[in-house]
Amino acid sequence: MWTEDELASRINKAVEWLRLKVAEANAKGVVVGISGGVDSAVVTGLCCRAFPDNCIGVIMPSHSNPEDREDALWIAEGFDLRPLEIDLAEAHTSIFNQVRQSLTDRDCTVVGETLSQGNLKARLRMSTLYAVANALNYLVVGTDNAPESYTGYFTKYGDGGVDILPISSLTKTEVRAWAWMLGLPQKIAMRVPTAGLWPGQTDEAEMGLTYDLIDRYLLGEEVPAKVRERIEALHRQSEHKRNLPPSLELPKLERLD
């Protein structure tokens, strides 16, 4: 494990990196979505250290577990941050009901309704963060960690659609260690990871892997063959999420006079 000095040094580097990226973009501050989980809690703490007067936290419930909101409010209060709270439930329901009805009218067979409505929720949240950020000339700060980034466990143009990612090189284990260094309680640090996309959803159940096993794989440690195959398959399948969309390149045509 790491010493307190090592963790403190890495946290300070992350804070300075945030300031550098905001300065490079000629922006004035940062916006972060607060879900109530440890990843968003750690990123909120980093953002508050980097920009104590120019950090906006946004809580965006959408048919969510009430405990998520309570934890998010607790996190904001712990960092002396007054968050915005924007309820997306009505917008989410309205859009998805129209999508469902339109597909039904065309006799389409819907095979992925749960995933579709869940990803819509993530994309509405990111649109909301950008609405806030654009209004203030702030950058949107993402909360994806290394296991999520490597396996593609994020919504394309949802929680993956951000300006900067300060913890995407951290294992889940180190994220929890940073949480402790930032003064977050055990309840937040060890909270069951969930994106809150539908009732009862958890990260590990959806991936079919534990964060501990993914951490070990990323650190080059031995893991069971089936675990390694699953991680590598997720990485291959999600490659498109980590790159810009492919563009078709055609030869230029000479203009005819």
Short mmCIF file of C-alpha atoms in Angstrom, two decimals:
data_model
loop_
_atom_site.label_atom_id
_atom_site.label_comp_id
_atom_site.label_asym_id
_atom_site.label_seq_id
_atom_site.Cartn_x
_atom_site.Cartn_y
_atom_site.Cartn_z
CA MET A 1 0.00 0.00 0.00
CA TRP A 2 0.94 3.66 -0.09
CA THR A 3 2.23 5.97 2.61
CA GLU A 4 0.30 9.08 3.59
CA ASP A 5 3.06 11.22 2.06
CA GLU A 6 2.80 9.37 -1.25
CA LEU A 7 -0.96 9.78 -1.35
CA ALA A 8 -0.77 13.44 -0.38
CA SER A 9 1.80 14.08 -3.13
CA ARG A 10 -0.38 12.42 -5.77
CA ILE A 11 -3.45 14.33 -4.64
CA ASN A 12 -1.54 17.61 -4.81
CA LYS A 13 -0.39 16.76 -8.34
CA ALA A 14 -4.00 16.10 -9.36
CA VAL A 15 -5.07 19.46 -7.93
CA GLU A 16 -2.30 21.27 -9.82
CA TRP A 17 -3.19 19.36 -12.98
CA LEU A 18 -6.80 20.55 -12.73
CA ARG A 19 -5.64 24.15 -12.42
CA LEU A 20 -3.32 23.72 -15.40
CA LYS A 21 -6.02 22.26 -17.65
CA VAL A 22 -8.51 24.97 -16.77
CA ALA A 23 -5.89 27.65 -17.46
CA GLU A 24 -4.97 26.04 -20.79
CA ALA A 25 -8.63 26.14 -21.80
CA ASN A 26 -8.92 29.78 -20.72
CA ALA A 27 -11.82 28.69 -18.53
CA LYS A 28 -12.78 30.09 -15.13
CA GLY A 29 -13.61 27.02 -13.04
CA VAL A 30 -15.03 23.50 -12.95
CA VAL A 31 -18.34 21.65 -12.80
CA VAL A 32 -18.74 18.13 -11.41
CA GLY A 33 -21.76 15.88 -11.04
CA ILE A 34 -22.14 14.50 -7.51
CA SER A 35 -23.77 11.06 -7.45
CA GLY A 36 -23.13 10.09 -3.84
CA GLY A 37 -20.47 7.51 -4.74
CA VAL A 38 -16.79 7.51 -3.89
CA ASP A 39 -15.53 8.45 -7.37
CA SER A 40 -17.60 11.62 -7.60
CA ALA A 41 -16.82 12.38 -3.94
CA VAL A 42 -13.08 12.24 -4.56
CA VAL A 43 -13.32 14.33 -7.72
CA THR A 44 -15.48 16.87 -5.88
CA GLY A 45 -12.81 17.11 -3.19
CA LEU A 46 -10.08 17.66 -5.80
CA CYS A 47 -12.13 20.30 -7.57
CA CYS A 48 -12.86 22.16 -4.34
CA ARG A 49 -9.16 22.21 -3.49
CA ALA A 50 -8.23 23.43 -6.94
CA PHE A 51 -11.00 26.02 -7.23
CA PRO A 52 -12.50 26.82 -3.82
CA ASP A 53 -14.38 29.81 -5.25
CA ASN A 54 -15.06 28.50 -8.75
CA CYS A 55 -16.38 24.96 -8.32
CA ILE A 56 -19.98 23.95 -8.95
CA GLY A 57 -21.33 20.60 -7.84
CA VAL A 58 -24.55 19.39 -9.45
CA ILE A 59 -26.90 16.74 -8.04
CA MET A 60 -29.20 15.29 -10.71
CA PRO A 61 -31.77 12.80 -9.40
CA SER A 62 -33.87 10.96 -11.97
CA HIS A 63 -36.15 8.35 -10.43
CA SER A 64 -33.15 7.73 -8.17
CA ASN A 65 -32.66 6.01 -4.85
CA PRO A 66 -33.26 8.70 -2.18
CA GLU A 67 -30.07 7.57 -0.44
CA ASP A 68 -28.06 8.70 -3.49
CA ARG A 69 -29.32 12.26 -3.03
CA GLU A 70 -28.72 12.18 0.71
CA ASP A 71 -25.12 11.01 0.25
CA ALA A 72 -24.52 13.57 -2.51
CA LEU A 73 -25.78 16.37 -0.26
CA TRP A 74 -23.58 15.08 2.56
CA ILE A 75 -20.53 15.08 0.26
CA ALA A 76 -21.22 18.65 -0.86
CA GLU A 77 -21.68 19.83 2.70
CA GLY A 78 -18.47 18.11 3.78
CA PHE A 79 -16.51 20.14 1.24
CA ASP A 80 -18.40 23.35 2.11
CA LEU A 81 -19.93 23.33 -1.34
CA ARG A 82 -23.42 24.64 -2.09
CA PRO A 83 -24.63 22.35 -4.90
CA LEU A 84 -27.14 22.90 -7.63
CA GLU A 85 -29.94 20.34 -7.62
CA ILE A 86 -31.69 19.67 -10.93
CA ASP A 87 -34.30 16.90 -11.05
CA LEU A 88 -34.23 15.18 -14.44
CA ALA A 89 -37.06 12.71 -13.83
CA GLU A 90 -39.71 14.57 -15.78
CA ALA A 91 -37.44 15.19 -18.78
CA HIS A 92 -36.26 11.58 -18.78
CA THR A 93 -39.78 10.16 -18.60
CA SER A 94 -41.08 12.49 -21.31
CA ILE A 95 -38.31 11.72 -23.80
CA PHE A 96 -38.27 7.97 -23.25
CA ASN A 97 -42.05 7.63 -23.41
CA GLN A 98 -42.01 9.40 -26.77
CA VAL A 99 -39.21 7.14 -28.00
CA ARG A 100 -41.07 4.02 -26.87
CA GLN A 101 -44.34 5.15 -28.47
CA SER A 102 -42.67 6.11 -31.74
CA LEU A 103 -40.98 2.72 -31.99
CA THR A 104 -44.24 0.95 -31.15
CA ASP A 105 -46.04 2.90 -33.87
CA ARG A 106 -43.49 1.58 -36.37
CA ASP A 107 -43.85 -2.01 -35.12
CA CYS A 108 -40.21 -2.07 -34.03
CA THR A 109 -39.10 -4.82 -31.66
CA VAL A 110 -37.44 -3.18 -28.67
CA VAL A 111 -34.75 -5.48 -27.24
CA GLY A 112 -32.76 -3.15 -24.98
CA GLU A 113 -35.23 -0.91 -23.18
CA THR A 114 -33.54 -1.04 -19.78
CA LEU A 115 -30.13 -0.16 -21.20
CA SER A 116 -31.60 2.49 -23.49
CA GLN A 117 -33.42 4.34 -20.72
CA GLY A 118 -30.42 4.00 -18.41
CA ASN A 119 -28.01 5.49 -20.93
CA LEU A 120 -30.51 8.26 -21.68
CA LYS A 121 -30.37 9.14 -17.99
CA ALA A 122 -26.56 9.36 -18.11
CA ARG A 123 -26.65 11.52 -21.24
CA LEU A 124 -29.24 13.88 -19.77
CA ARG A 125 -26.97 14.34 -16.78
CA MET A 126 -24.01 15.19 -18.97
CA SER A 127 -26.09 17.62 -21.06
CA THR A 128 -27.11 19.31 -17.83
CA LEU A 129 -23.50 19.60 -16.66
CA TYR A 130 -22.52 21.19 -19.96
CA ALA A 131 -25.43 23.61 -19.77
CA VAL A 132 -24.08 24.79 -16.43
CA ALA A 133 -20.46 24.78 -17.59
CA ASN A 134 -21.14 26.71 -20.79
CA ALA A 135 -23.10 29.36 -18.89
CA LEU A 136 -20.11 30.00 -16.61
CA ASN A 137 -17.17 29.22 -18.94
CA TYR A 138 -16.23 26.25 -16.73
CA LEU A 139 -14.90 22.81 -17.68
CA VAL A 140 -16.82 19.60 -16.98
CA VAL A 141 -14.77 17.25 -14.83
CA GLY A 142 -15.38 13.51 -15.19
CA THR A 143 -15.27 10.86 -12.48
CA ASP A 144 -14.29 7.66 -14.33
CA ASN A 145 -11.58 5.55 -12.65
CA ALA A 146 -9.06 3.20 -14.29
CA PRO A 147 -11.19 0.01 -14.18
CA GLU A 148 -14.12 1.88 -15.74
CA SER A 149 -11.95 3.48 -18.40
CA TYR A 150 -10.22 0.22 -19.31
CA THR A 151 -13.35 -1.94 -19.48
CA GLY A 152 -15.50 0.76 -21.05
CA TYR A 153 -17.85 0.80 -18.10
CA PHE A 154 -19.23 4.25 -18.84
CA THR A 155 -21.90 5.65 -21.11
CA LYS A 156 -20.61 6.99 -24.40
CA TYR A 157 -21.45 10.72 -24.50
CA GLY A 158 -22.84 10.31 -20.98
CA ASP A 159 -20.48 10.11 -18.02
CA GLY A 160 -17.76 9.50 -20.63
CA GLY A 161 -18.47 12.84 -22.31
CA VAL A 162 -16.36 15.27 -20.29
CA ASP A 163 -13.52 17.76 -20.68
CA ILE A 164 -10.99 16.31 -18.24
CA LEU A 165 -10.56 13.09 -16.23
CA PRO A 166 -8.42 13.49 -13.08
CA ILE A 167 -8.77 9.96 -11.64
CA SER A 168 -8.89 7.79 -14.76
CA SER A 169 -5.46 6.33 -13.96
CA LEU A 170 -6.44 5.30 -10.42
CA THR A 171 -7.50 1.82 -9.41
CA LYS A 172 -10.62 1.60 -7.29
CA THR A 173 -8.41 0.73 -4.34
CA GLU A 174 -6.44 3.96 -4.73
CA VAL A 175 -9.61 6.00 -5.21
CA ARG A 176 -10.76 4.73 -1.81
CA ALA A 177 -7.38 5.61 -0.32
CA TRP A 178 -7.69 9.14 -1.70
CA ALA A 179 -11.17 9.32 -0.20
CA TRP A 180 -9.68 8.61 3.20
CA MET A 181 -6.99 11.26 2.69
CA LEU A 182 -9.66 13.79 1.71
CA GLY A 183 -11.56 13.14 4.93
CA LEU A 184 -14.46 11.17 3.51
CA PRO A 185 -16.11 8.63 5.82
CA GLN A 186 -16.06 4.86 5.45
CA LYS A 187 -19.72 4.95 4.39
CA ILE A 188 -18.81 6.83 1.21
CA ALA A 189 -15.45 5.15 0.58
CA MET A 190 -16.92 1.64 0.74
CA ARG A 191 -20.34 2.40 -0.75
CA VAL A 192 -21.57 -0.25 -3.21
CA PRO A 193 -20.65 1.20 -6.62
CA THR A 194 -23.67 1.98 -8.80
CA ALA A 195 -24.32 4.31 -11.69
CA GLY A 196 -27.93 4.63 -10.54
CA LEU A 197 -29.26 3.94 -14.02
CA TRP A 198 -32.12 1.66 -12.92
CA PRO A 199 -33.39 0.23 -9.61
CA GLY A 200 -31.06 -2.29 -8.02
CA GLN A 201 -28.31 -1.74 -10.59
CA THR A 202 -24.71 -2.18 -9.41
CA ASP A 203 -21.45 -1.84 -11.33
CA GLU A 204 -19.99 -5.20 -10.40
CA ALA A 205 -23.14 -7.18 -11.15
CA GLU A 206 -23.44 -5.56 -14.56
CA MET A 207 -19.78 -6.11 -15.45
CA GLY A 208 -19.71 -9.60 -14.03
CA LEU A 209 -16.46 -8.67 -12.28
CA THR A 210 -15.36 -7.17 -9.00
CA TYR A 211 -13.31 -3.98 -8.90
CA ASP A 212 -10.73 -5.81 -6.83
CA LEU A 213 -10.12 -8.31 -9.63
CA ILE A 214 -9.91 -5.57 -12.27
CA ASP A 215 -7.48 -3.63 -10.07
CA ARG A 216 -5.28 -6.70 -9.74
CA TYR A 217 -5.32 -7.24 -13.51
CA LEU A 218 -4.40 -3.60 -14.20
CA LEU A 219 -1.55 -3.81 -11.70
CA GLY A 220 -0.15 -6.84 -13.52
CA GLU A 221 -1.05 -9.31 -10.80
CA GLU A 222 -2.24 -12.86 -11.37
CA VAL A 223 -5.98 -13.31 -11.88
CA PRO A 224 -8.02 -16.37 -12.94
CA ALA A 225 -8.01 -17.04 -16.69
CA LYS A 226 -11.76 -16.46 -17.01
CA VAL A 227 -11.40 -13.08 -15.30
CA ARG A 228 -8.57 -12.06 -17.62
CA GLU A 229 -10.57 -13.13 -20.67
CA ARG A 230 -13.62 -11.20 -19.50
CA ILE A 231 -11.63 -8.02 -18.85
CA GLU A 232 -9.84 -8.22 -22.18
CA ALA A 233 -13.11 -8.86 -24.02
CA LEU A 234 -14.71 -5.80 -22.41
CA HIS A 235 -11.66 -3.75 -23.35
CA ARG A 236 -11.83 -4.82 -27.00
CA GLN A 237 -15.58 -4.32 -27.27
CA SER A 238 -15.40 -0.82 -25.78
CA GLU A 239 -12.48 0.46 -27.84
CA HIS A 240 -14.80 2.77 -29.77
CA LYS A 241 -15.70 4.56 -26.54
CA ARG A 242 -12.11 5.65 -25.94
CA ASN A 243 -11.54 7.07 -29.43
CA LEU A 244 -13.02 9.72 -31.64
CA PRO A 245 -15.58 8.40 -34.14
CA PRO A 246 -13.95 6.91 -37.24
CA SER A 247 -14.18 9.08 -40.32
CA LEU A 248 -14.50 7.80 -43.87
CA GLU A 249 -11.68 9.22 -45.96
CA LEU A 250 -12.38 9.43 -49.69
CA PRO A 251 -10.02 10.70 -52.36
CA LYS A 252 -10.58 14.30 -53.30
CA LEU A 253 -12.39 14.92 -56.57
CA GLU A 254 -11.11 17.53 -58.94
CA ARG A 255 -13.66 20.23 -59.56
CA LEU A 256 -14.90 20.34 -63.10
CA ASP A 257 -15.24 23.80 -64.64
#
